Amino acid sequence: MTATTHGGQARGEEGSAGPAPRVDLGLVREAGGAIASQVVRTPVARAEVLSAATGAEVWVKFENLQFTASYKERGALFRLLSLPEDVARRGLVTSSAGNFAQAVAHHATRLGLPVTIVMPLDTPRTKVARTEVLGGTVVHAGRSYDEARAVAEAMAAERKWAYLSPFDDPYVIAGQGTVALEYLEDAPDLDVLVVPVGGGGLVAGMAVAAKALRPGIEVIGVQSARYAGMRAALGAGPPALGGPTIAEGIAVAEPGLLTREIVARLVDHLVVVEEAAIEEAMCLLLEYEKTVVEGAGAAGLAALLAEPARFAGRRVGLVLTGGNVDLLLLASVVTRGMLRSGRLARLSLELPDSPGSIGLATATIGTAGGNILEIRHERSLLDLPSRVVEVAILVETNGADHAHQIEEALRGVGVVVRARVTPG
């Protein structure tokens, strides 16, 4: 293991080699040199279909193609390489909702360093299992990332371990900033970078590098509406609401102190996106870019979908920050997305409790070109007359217009369509 010349301070460690360095283009470039042979230089591509759909010229950088499926490897590795050897080998602890956990576990194990990761209780099982496979010792604690962080910091102080912040650390920020170095080499004419924001490490590092290389480029940070902690910390919005979110990778209520200073200085705007927009973005990336992206990684595209006028006609760079998503959750997102678009129609029909009534309905759907995927017959609903039954049918269609045509065909043969159910 080698150490950089900076030897920065990590909370909870002893024997630090000096003060933390300033995060600038030089440090980001140093990070790029240190990690170049040990992380993937991920591809950048123009997204033709997304460009047509949003009215912007959309470019994407596939950080979900890293070995641990997240950009977090960059900052984690540079931080590990910056630690004094005796401090690193004494023990490391961090807190993470999943992606930094996997990154630290992978590179610490590769370097022969012991590492413990405190993960929130509701962390997706996929991320927990992968962290353990990569060599990390997982401790479950806290109902949120912020509670898990408090536990990890207490462990560091008690056991004299080095605490590694997933975002509020100059080496981590500089490591994440290498995303922008590569991006602007591959797509130098971008007008704006749209970057997911949780604790702020990625957007801070990318802003440092991008603004130094291209002072006129705009940097926009995107937060989940439920965890708009950075916006609140800068006095631009209410406190984070918290609660369940599909974007657990950016579910940070309290951003870093160093990151918020950099964001306040260099990031042009912070926007928030709702859960439905993030789900839609995940579906579009899967369908059109043929790539699996977790909720946090889809936040940038969600911003384009939510505010198309802001980006229309501009060259926009998105970072697909991670692809670690539970398969059952992904299946649910895809199903909900198809329901929203009308490509699946969940119809609630009111039919006479008599022979042939269900057959009439199903035949009508088939004649209209619908493909029945599921059917449920309910006889005991108290809000229906005793000689009437409800039949719930899931139908595959060609889109919202086709779904409406199927409804009208059913009404045309006397079938009562009580509702077409779509997600909220």
Tab-separated table of C-alpha atoms in Angstrom:
chain	number	residue	atom	x	y	z
A	1	MET	CA	0.000	0.000	0.000
A	2	THR	CA	1.243	3.497	-0.814
A	3	ALA	CA	0.369	6.819	0.750
A	4	THR	CA	0.058	10.133	-1.061
A	5	THR	CA	2.123	13.120	-0.063
A	6	HIS	CA	-0.851	14.777	1.620
A	7	GLY	CA	-1.672	12.384	4.487
A	8	GLY	CA	-4.939	14.028	5.526
A	9	GLN	CA	-6.958	13.871	8.717
A	10	ALA	CA	-9.747	11.335	9.102
A	11	ARG	CA	-12.163	11.724	12.007
A	12	GLY	CA	-11.427	9.269	14.809
A	13	GLU	CA	-7.871	8.449	13.650
A	14	GLU	CA	-4.631	9.009	15.499
A	15	GLY	CA	-1.244	9.699	13.991
A	16	SER	CA	-2.433	11.885	11.148
A	17	ALA	CA	0.373	13.179	8.955
A	18	GLY	CA	-0.878	16.749	8.773
A	19	PRO	CA	-3.756	19.043	7.873
A	20	ALA	CA	-6.308	18.196	5.234
A	21	PRO	CA	-5.455	19.545	1.767
A	22	ARG	CA	-7.461	22.055	-0.219
A	23	VAL	CA	-9.753	20.501	-2.798
A	24	ASP	CA	-8.659	21.971	-6.112
A	25	LEU	CA	-7.970	20.851	-9.656
A	26	GLY	CA	-4.468	19.750	-8.668
A	27	LEU	CA	-5.787	17.363	-6.021
A	28	VAL	CA	-8.419	16.003	-8.412
A	29	ARG	CA	-5.732	15.385	-11.014
A	30	GLU	CA	-3.565	13.688	-8.391
A	31	ALA	CA	-6.514	11.467	-7.549
A	32	GLY	CA	-6.907	10.634	-11.219
A	33	GLY	CA	-3.310	9.518	-11.444
A	34	ALA	CA	-3.476	7.491	-8.232
A	35	ILE	CA	-6.603	5.518	-9.109
A	36	ALA	CA	-6.285	5.313	-12.890
A	37	SER	CA	-5.195	1.683	-13.105
A	38	GLN	CA	-7.517	0.494	-10.347
A	39	VAL	CA	-10.980	1.763	-11.354
A	40	VAL	CA	-12.859	1.667	-14.649
A	41	ARG	CA	-12.699	4.630	-16.995
A	42	THR	CA	-16.411	4.482	-17.741
A	43	PRO	CA	-17.834	5.243	-21.197
A	44	VAL	CA	-19.603	8.430	-22.240
A	45	ALA	CA	-22.267	8.276	-24.941
A	46	ARG	CA	-24.856	10.510	-26.577
A	47	ALA	CA	-28.367	9.289	-25.711
A	48	GLU	CA	-30.303	9.712	-28.943
A	49	VAL	CA	-33.758	8.637	-27.741
A	50	LEU	CA	-33.506	10.564	-24.471
A	51	SER	CA	-32.405	13.630	-26.426
A	52	ALA	CA	-35.475	13.383	-28.624
A	53	ALA	CA	-37.732	12.826	-25.605
A	54	THR	CA	-36.420	15.760	-23.544
A	55	GLY	CA	-35.549	18.374	-26.175
A	56	ALA	CA	-31.952	18.531	-24.930
A	57	GLU	CA	-28.784	16.982	-26.333
A	58	VAL	CA	-28.323	14.367	-23.626
A	59	TRP	CA	-25.018	12.683	-22.846
A	60	VAL	CA	-24.594	10.002	-20.203
A	61	LYS	CA	-21.588	8.685	-18.281
A	62	PHE	CA	-22.052	5.092	-17.163
A	63	GLU	CA	-20.614	5.006	-13.648
A	64	ASN	CA	-22.925	2.053	-12.990
A	65	LEU	CA	-20.342	0.034	-14.966
A	66	GLN	CA	-17.704	0.276	-12.233
A	67	PHE	CA	-16.772	-3.066	-10.642
A	68	THR	CA	-18.972	-2.295	-7.616
A	69	ALA	CA	-21.521	-0.589	-9.911
A	70	SER	CA	-20.968	2.893	-8.487
A	71	TYR	CA	-18.746	5.966	-8.829
A	72	LYS	CA	-18.004	5.655	-5.092
A	73	GLU	CA	-14.945	3.552	-5.871
A	74	ARG	CA	-13.071	6.648	-6.966
A	75	GLY	CA	-13.235	8.550	-3.695
A	76	ALA	CA	-12.996	5.446	-1.516
A	77	LEU	CA	-9.778	4.283	-3.146
A	78	PHE	CA	-8.090	7.688	-3.102
A	79	ARG	CA	-8.988	8.065	0.573
A	80	LEU	CA	-7.532	4.668	1.434
A	81	LEU	CA	-4.324	5.464	-0.434
A	82	SER	CA	-3.999	8.757	1.467
A	83	LEU	CA	-4.020	7.192	4.933
A	84	PRO	CA	-0.783	6.665	6.870
A	85	GLU	CA	-0.030	2.936	6.821
A	86	ASP	CA	-0.082	2.429	10.581
A	87	VAL	CA	-3.446	4.183	10.890
A	88	ALA	CA	-4.993	2.222	8.038
A	89	ARG	CA	-3.901	-1.158	9.393
A	90	ARG	CA	-5.205	-0.414	12.894
A	91	GLY	CA	-8.784	-0.504	11.610
A	92	LEU	CA	-11.224	1.383	9.419
A	93	VAL	CA	-14.913	2.115	9.889
A	94	THR	CA	-17.410	3.915	7.722
A	95	SER	CA	-21.140	4.395	7.344
A	96	SER	CA	-23.024	3.879	4.129
A	97	ALA	CA	-26.403	3.123	2.595
A	98	GLY	CA	-24.634	0.698	0.274
A	99	ASN	CA	-22.453	2.031	-2.521
A	100	PHE	CA	-19.609	3.532	-0.486
A	101	ALA	CA	-19.772	0.399	1.660
A	102	GLN	CA	-19.104	-1.815	-1.349
A	103	ALA	CA	-16.398	0.484	-2.675
A	104	VAL	CA	-14.509	0.573	0.631
A	105	ALA	CA	-14.970	-3.162	1.215
A	106	HIS	CA	-13.623	-3.971	-2.259
A	107	HIS	CA	-10.557	-1.769	-2.187
A	108	ALA	CA	-9.721	-2.213	1.511
A	109	THR	CA	-9.830	-5.997	1.097
A	110	ARG	CA	-7.690	-5.727	-2.031
A	111	LEU	CA	-5.143	-3.677	-0.050
A	112	GLY	CA	-5.266	-6.056	2.938
A	113	LEU	CA	-6.961	-3.598	5.329
A	114	PRO	CA	-9.684	-4.481	7.874
A	115	VAL	CA	-12.890	-2.487	7.451
A	116	THR	CA	-16.227	-2.335	9.283
A	117	ILE	CA	-19.268	-0.722	7.668
A	118	VAL	CA	-22.307	0.517	9.599
A	119	MET	CA	-25.368	0.286	7.368
A	120	PRO	CA	-28.916	1.543	8.097
A	121	LEU	CA	-31.445	-1.106	9.022
A	122	ASP	CA	-33.478	-0.627	5.840
A	123	THR	CA	-30.529	-0.900	3.432
A	124	PRO	CA	-31.521	-3.059	0.428
A	125	ARG	CA	-30.462	-6.672	0.904
A	126	THR	CA	-28.603	-6.657	-2.392
A	127	LYS	CA	-26.210	-3.973	-1.149
A	128	VAL	CA	-25.680	-5.638	2.230
A	129	ALA	CA	-24.940	-9.040	0.699
A	130	ARG	CA	-22.566	-7.578	-1.857
A	131	THR	CA	-20.677	-5.618	0.822
A	132	GLU	CA	-20.123	-8.807	2.814
A	133	VAL	CA	-19.016	-10.739	-0.274
A	134	LEU	CA	-16.450	-8.032	-0.975
A	135	GLY	CA	-14.907	-8.497	2.471
A	136	GLY	CA	-16.505	-5.845	4.669
A	137	THR	CA	-17.774	-6.552	8.182
A	138	VAL	CA	-21.326	-5.193	8.261
A	139	VAL	CA	-23.002	-3.763	11.357
A	140	HIS	CA	-26.692	-2.880	11.074
A	141	ALA	CA	-27.680	0.205	13.057
A	142	GLY	CA	-29.921	3.236	12.722
A	143	ARG	CA	-33.137	3.982	10.898
A	144	SER	CA	-31.374	6.351	8.499
A	145	TYR	CA	-27.941	7.077	7.091
A	146	ASP	CA	-27.433	9.897	9.607
A	147	GLU	CA	-28.114	7.570	12.553
A	148	ALA	CA	-25.756	4.951	11.094
A	149	ARG	CA	-23.054	7.612	10.744
A	150	ALA	CA	-23.339	8.521	14.427
A	151	VAL	CA	-22.830	4.878	15.388
A	152	ALA	CA	-19.791	4.566	13.106
A	153	GLU	CA	-18.197	7.735	14.483
A	154	ALA	CA	-18.709	6.474	18.040
A	155	MET	CA	-17.050	3.153	17.134
A	156	ALA	CA	-14.089	5.017	15.624
A	157	ALA	CA	-13.576	7.107	18.743
A	158	GLU	CA	-13.912	4.134	21.094
A	159	ARG	CA	-11.659	1.726	19.184
A	160	LYS	CA	-9.166	4.259	17.817
A	161	TRP	CA	-10.077	3.407	14.243
A	162	ALA	CA	-10.021	5.776	11.270
A	163	TYR	CA	-13.513	6.927	10.329
A	164	LEU	CA	-13.949	7.327	6.577
A	165	SER	CA	-16.614	9.807	5.579
A	166	PRO	CA	-18.423	8.829	2.384
A	167	PHE	CA	-18.513	12.464	1.263
A	168	ASP	CA	-17.186	15.074	3.716
A	169	ASP	CA	-13.496	14.469	3.123
A	170	PRO	CA	-11.106	16.242	0.720
A	171	TYR	CA	-9.641	13.012	-0.662
A	172	VAL	CA	-13.075	11.487	-1.227
A	173	ILE	CA	-14.292	14.682	-2.901
A	174	ALA	CA	-11.209	14.843	-5.118
A	175	GLY	CA	-11.600	11.191	-6.061
A	176	GLN	CA	-15.199	11.756	-7.086
A	177	GLY	CA	-14.115	14.800	-9.052
A	178	THR	CA	-12.288	12.524	-11.496
A	179	VAL	CA	-15.719	11.811	-13.017
A	180	ALA	CA	-15.714	15.372	-14.376
A	181	LEU	CA	-12.119	15.112	-15.638
A	182	GLU	CA	-13.034	12.115	-17.767
A	183	TYR	CA	-16.396	13.548	-18.813
A	184	LEU	CA	-14.965	16.769	-20.182
A	185	GLU	CA	-12.215	14.910	-22.014
A	186	ASP	CA	-14.808	12.745	-23.777
A	187	ALA	CA	-17.528	15.394	-24.219
A	188	PRO	CA	-15.776	18.773	-24.018
A	189	ASP	CA	-18.656	20.884	-25.337
A	190	LEU	CA	-21.205	20.251	-22.578
A	191	ASP	CA	-23.230	23.242	-21.424
A	192	VAL	CA	-24.351	21.760	-18.115
A	193	LEU	CA	-23.606	18.860	-15.784
A	194	VAL	CA	-26.551	17.433	-13.849
A	195	VAL	CA	-25.385	15.572	-10.759
A	196	PRO	CA	-27.274	13.655	-8.013
A	197	VAL	CA	-26.700	15.089	-4.523
A	198	GLY	CA	-26.851	13.343	-1.172
A	199	GLY	CA	-24.006	14.305	1.137
A	200	GLY	CA	-22.494	16.325	-1.693
A	201	GLY	CA	-19.164	14.592	-2.381
A	202	LEU	CA	-19.778	13.915	-6.059
A	203	VAL	CA	-21.259	17.282	-7.004
A	204	ALA	CA	-18.565	19.109	-5.019
A	205	GLY	CA	-15.707	17.211	-6.652
A	206	MET	CA	-17.180	17.504	-10.129
A	207	ALA	CA	-17.843	21.221	-9.664
A	208	VAL	CA	-14.251	21.853	-8.549
A	209	ALA	CA	-12.849	20.102	-11.617
A	210	ALA	CA	-15.430	21.321	-14.135
A	211	LYS	CA	-15.355	24.974	-13.136
A	212	ALA	CA	-11.541	25.002	-13.209
A	213	LEU	CA	-11.465	23.475	-16.702
A	214	ARG	CA	-14.561	25.196	-18.116
A	215	PRO	CA	-15.513	28.265	-16.041
A	216	GLY	CA	-18.673	28.832	-18.094
A	217	ILE	CA	-20.138	25.371	-17.578
A	218	GLU	CA	-23.235	25.152	-15.396
A	219	VAL	CA	-23.398	22.585	-12.597
A	220	ILE	CA	-26.834	21.592	-11.315
A	221	GLY	CA	-27.331	19.353	-8.301
A	222	VAL	CA	-30.398	17.119	-7.993
A	223	GLN	CA	-31.913	15.952	-4.720
A	224	SER	CA	-34.778	13.698	-3.768
A	225	ALA	CA	-37.684	15.828	-2.553
A	226	ARG	CA	-37.731	13.787	0.650
A	227	TYR	CA	-34.030	14.354	1.349
A	228	ALA	CA	-33.260	17.852	0.116
A	229	GLY	CA	-30.727	18.288	2.908
A	230	MET	CA	-28.177	20.270	0.923
A	231	ARG	CA	-30.788	22.776	-0.201
A	232	ALA	CA	-31.949	23.182	3.407
A	233	ALA	CA	-28.381	23.527	4.712
A	234	LEU	CA	-27.801	26.401	2.295
A	235	GLY	CA	-30.976	28.157	3.408
A	236	ALA	CA	-32.784	27.588	0.133
A	237	GLY	CA	-35.552	25.290	1.326
A	238	PRO	CA	-37.258	23.582	4.277
A	239	PRO	CA	-35.629	20.798	6.308
A	240	ALA	CA	-35.472	17.334	4.785
A	241	LEU	CA	-38.690	15.361	5.289
A	242	GLY	CA	-37.102	11.922	5.483
A	243	GLY	CA	-38.972	8.661	5.121
A	244	PRO	CA	-38.814	5.875	2.538
A	245	THR	CA	-37.346	6.739	-0.850
A	246	ILE	CA	-36.368	4.806	-3.934
A	247	ALA	CA	-33.203	6.932	-4.042
A	248	GLU	CA	-31.620	5.676	-0.824
A	249	GLY	CA	-28.169	6.410	-2.257
A	250	ILE	CA	-28.812	10.164	-1.867
A	251	ALA	CA	-31.012	9.909	1.230
A	252	VAL	CA	-28.839	12.154	3.395
A	253	ALA	CA	-30.607	14.667	5.613
A	254	GLU	CA	-27.428	16.380	6.858
A	255	PRO	CA	-24.814	17.047	4.139
A	256	GLY	CA	-21.136	17.551	4.831
A	257	LEU	CA	-19.628	20.807	6.080
A	258	LEU	CA	-16.883	20.840	3.461
A	259	THR	CA	-19.203	19.785	0.679
A	260	ARG	CA	-21.788	22.452	1.442
A	261	GLU	CA	-19.084	25.134	1.346
A	262	ILE	CA	-17.988	23.968	-2.093
A	263	VAL	CA	-21.567	23.619	-3.315
A	264	ALA	CA	-22.425	27.131	-2.124
A	265	ARG	CA	-19.431	28.489	-4.024
A	266	LEU	CA	-19.487	26.504	-7.245
A	267	VAL	CA	-22.832	24.801	-7.874
A	268	ASP	CA	-25.236	26.981	-9.844
A	269	HIS	CA	-28.590	25.458	-8.860
A	270	LEU	CA	-30.094	22.744	-6.670
A	271	VAL	CA	-33.334	21.173	-7.869
A	272	VAL	CA	-35.515	18.521	-6.254
A	273	VAL	CA	-37.372	15.666	-7.897
A	274	GLU	CA	-40.297	13.543	-6.753
A	275	GLU	CA	-40.343	9.767	-6.417
A	276	ALA	CA	-42.533	9.270	-9.501
A	277	ALA	CA	-40.069	11.157	-11.718
A	278	ILE	CA	-37.182	9.038	-10.428
A	279	GLU	CA	-39.124	5.839	-11.149
A	280	GLU	CA	-39.929	7.053	-14.659
A	281	ALA	CA	-36.267	7.861	-15.250
A	282	MET	CA	-35.210	4.385	-14.142
A	283	CYS	CA	-37.669	2.847	-16.611
A	284	LEU	CA	-36.528	5.050	-19.502
A	285	LEU	CA	-32.873	4.243	-18.885
A	286	LEU	CA	-33.643	0.545	-18.777
A	287	GLU	CA	-35.748	0.644	-21.935
A	288	TYR	CA	-33.800	3.086	-24.102
A	289	GLU	CA	-30.210	2.885	-22.826
A	290	LYS	CA	-30.462	-0.823	-21.902
A	291	THR	CA	-28.816	-0.116	-18.566
A	292	VAL	CA	-29.888	-0.797	-14.970
A	293	VAL	CA	-29.691	2.320	-12.790
A	294	GLU	CA	-30.708	2.642	-9.146
A	295	GLY	CA	-32.939	5.464	-7.950
A	296	ALA	CA	-30.125	7.825	-6.976
A	297	GLY	CA	-28.418	7.240	-10.303
A	298	ALA	CA	-31.557	8.166	-12.223
A	299	ALA	CA	-32.083	11.472	-10.393
A	300	GLY	CA	-30.344	13.516	-13.090
A	301	LEU	CA	-32.644	12.276	-15.831
A	302	ALA	CA	-35.594	12.787	-13.485
A	303	ALA	CA	-34.640	16.476	-13.315
A	304	LEU	CA	-34.729	16.719	-17.114
A	305	LEU	CA	-38.153	15.072	-17.169
A	306	ALA	CA	-39.464	17.359	-14.415
A	307	GLU	CA	-38.105	20.638	-15.838
A	308	PRO	CA	-37.617	20.205	-19.607
A	309	ALA	CA	-37.696	23.959	-20.290
A	310	ARG	CA	-34.583	24.468	-18.138
A	311	PHE	CA	-32.528	22.163	-20.371
A	312	ALA	CA	-34.155	22.499	-23.803
A	313	GLY	CA	-31.651	22.939	-26.628
A	314	ARG	CA	-28.637	22.541	-24.344
A	315	ARG	CA	-25.862	19.926	-24.238
A	316	VAL	CA	-26.525	18.156	-20.948
A	317	GLY	CA	-24.253	15.672	-19.193
A	318	LEU	CA	-25.873	13.150	-16.849
A	319	VAL	CA	-24.009	10.856	-14.469
A	320	LEU	CA	-25.576	7.414	-13.994
A	321	THR	CA	-24.039	7.151	-10.561
A	322	GLY	CA	-24.930	3.571	-9.638
A	323	GLY	CA	-26.696	0.401	-10.640
A	324	ASN	CA	-27.160	-1.411	-7.332
A	325	VAL	CA	-30.897	-2.014	-7.189
A	326	ASP	CA	-32.783	-4.945	-5.706
A	327	LEU	CA	-34.367	-7.062	-8.452
A	328	LEU	CA	-37.768	-7.179	-6.748
A	329	LEU	CA	-37.757	-3.396	-6.406
A	330	LEU	CA	-36.722	-3.043	-10.046
A	331	ALA	CA	-39.555	-5.328	-11.114
A	332	SER	CA	-42.002	-3.219	-9.113
A	333	VAL	CA	-40.674	0.000	-10.665
A	334	VAL	CA	-41.022	-1.420	-14.169
A	335	THR	CA	-44.582	-2.580	-13.498
A	336	ARG	CA	-45.573	0.785	-12.018
A	337	GLY	CA	-43.960	2.563	-14.955
A	338	MET	CA	-45.953	0.500	-17.438
A	339	LEU	CA	-49.131	1.237	-15.515
A	340	ARG	CA	-48.411	4.975	-15.564
A	341	SER	CA	-47.751	4.949	-19.299
A	342	GLY	CA	-50.861	2.881	-20.026
A	343	ARG	CA	-48.888	-0.056	-21.431
A	344	LEU	CA	-50.414	-2.034	-18.603
A	345	ALA	CA	-54.036	-1.366	-17.671
A	346	ARG	CA	-55.457	-2.667	-14.407
A	347	LEU	CA	-59.210	-2.621	-15.031
A	348	SER	CA	-61.881	-3.008	-12.392
A	349	LEU	CA	-65.056	-4.321	-14.063
A	350	GLU	CA	-68.563	-4.718	-12.666
A	351	LEU	CA	-70.248	-7.781	-14.201
A	352	PRO	CA	-73.529	-9.672	-13.711
A	353	ASP	CA	-73.087	-12.840	-11.649
A	354	SER	CA	-74.271	-15.019	-14.514
A	355	PRO	CA	-72.798	-17.523	-16.993
A	356	GLY	CA	-70.865	-15.955	-19.866
A	357	SER	CA	-70.366	-12.497	-18.406
A	358	ILE	CA	-66.640	-12.929	-17.789
A	359	GLY	CA	-66.271	-14.587	-21.185
A	360	LEU	CA	-67.882	-11.586	-22.852
A	361	ALA	CA	-65.460	-9.222	-21.136
A	362	THR	CA	-62.353	-11.233	-21.931
A	363	ALA	CA	-63.425	-11.788	-25.537
A	364	THR	CA	-64.014	-8.056	-25.957
A	365	ILE	CA	-60.562	-7.267	-24.587
A	366	GLY	CA	-59.005	-9.789	-26.952
A	367	THR	CA	-60.878	-8.477	-29.963
A	368	ALA	CA	-59.673	-4.975	-29.100
A	369	GLY	CA	-56.061	-6.212	-29.129
A	370	GLY	CA	-55.450	-6.410	-25.380
A	371	ASN	CA	-53.418	-9.245	-23.860
A	372	ILE	CA	-54.788	-10.421	-20.484
A	373	LEU	CA	-51.975	-11.115	-18.011
A	374	GLU	CA	-53.958	-11.615	-14.814
A	375	ILE	CA	-57.578	-11.931	-13.740
A	376	ARG	CA	-59.186	-11.920	-10.285
A	377	HIS	CA	-62.841	-12.619	-9.509
A	378	GLU	CA	-64.312	-11.040	-6.326
A	379	ARG	CA	-67.814	-11.984	-5.190
A	380	SER	CA	-67.923	-10.689	-1.591
A	381	LEU	CA	-67.619	-6.905	-1.891
A	382	LEU	CA	-70.306	-5.261	0.223
A	383	ASP	CA	-70.542	-2.168	-1.988
A	384	LEU	CA	-71.894	-4.258	-4.877
A	385	PRO	CA	-75.402	-5.758	-5.278
A	386	SER	CA	-75.612	-9.464	-4.464
A	387	ARG	CA	-76.010	-10.467	-8.141
A	388	VAL	CA	-73.025	-8.430	-9.285
A	389	VAL	CA	-69.333	-9.338	-9.081
A	390	GLU	CA	-66.113	-7.350	-9.497
A	391	VAL	CA	-63.496	-8.685	-11.872
A	392	ALA	CA	-60.008	-7.151	-11.779
A	393	ILE	CA	-58.046	-7.701	-14.991
A	394	LEU	CA	-54.447	-6.761	-15.806
A	395	VAL	CA	-54.127	-6.105	-19.533
A	396	GLU	CA	-51.062	-5.477	-21.676
A	397	THR	CA	-51.701	-2.708	-24.229
A	398	ASN	CA	-49.852	-0.641	-26.800
A	399	GLY	CA	-50.105	2.512	-24.713
A	400	ALA	CA	-52.524	4.920	-23.056
A	401	ASP	CA	-54.642	5.482	-26.184
A	402	HIS	CA	-55.009	1.751	-26.727
A	403	ALA	CA	-55.985	1.265	-23.071
A	404	HIS	CA	-58.711	3.885	-23.526
A	405	GLN	CA	-59.939	2.098	-26.654
A	406	ILE	CA	-60.229	-1.155	-24.712
A	407	GLU	CA	-62.277	0.591	-22.022
A	408	GLU	CA	-64.605	2.008	-24.645
A	409	ALA	CA	-64.992	-1.406	-26.297
A	410	LEU	CA	-66.025	-2.894	-22.953
A	411	ARG	CA	-68.551	-0.139	-22.353
A	412	GLY	CA	-69.844	-0.715	-25.875
A	413	VAL	CA	-70.973	-4.248	-24.964
A	414	GLY	CA	-72.537	-3.128	-21.684
A	415	VAL	CA	-69.661	-3.842	-19.285
A	416	VAL	CA	-69.352	-1.348	-16.420
A	417	VAL	CA	-65.733	-0.196	-16.047
A	418	ARG	CA	-65.523	0.944	-12.444
A	419	ALA	CA	-61.921	2.222	-12.677
A	420	ARG	CA	-58.576	1.983	-14.388
A	421	VAL	CA	-56.052	1.912	-11.562
A	422	THR	CA	-52.650	3.617	-11.914
A	423	PRO	CA	-49.988	4.229	-9.233
A	424	GLY	CA	-50.153	7.451	-7.262
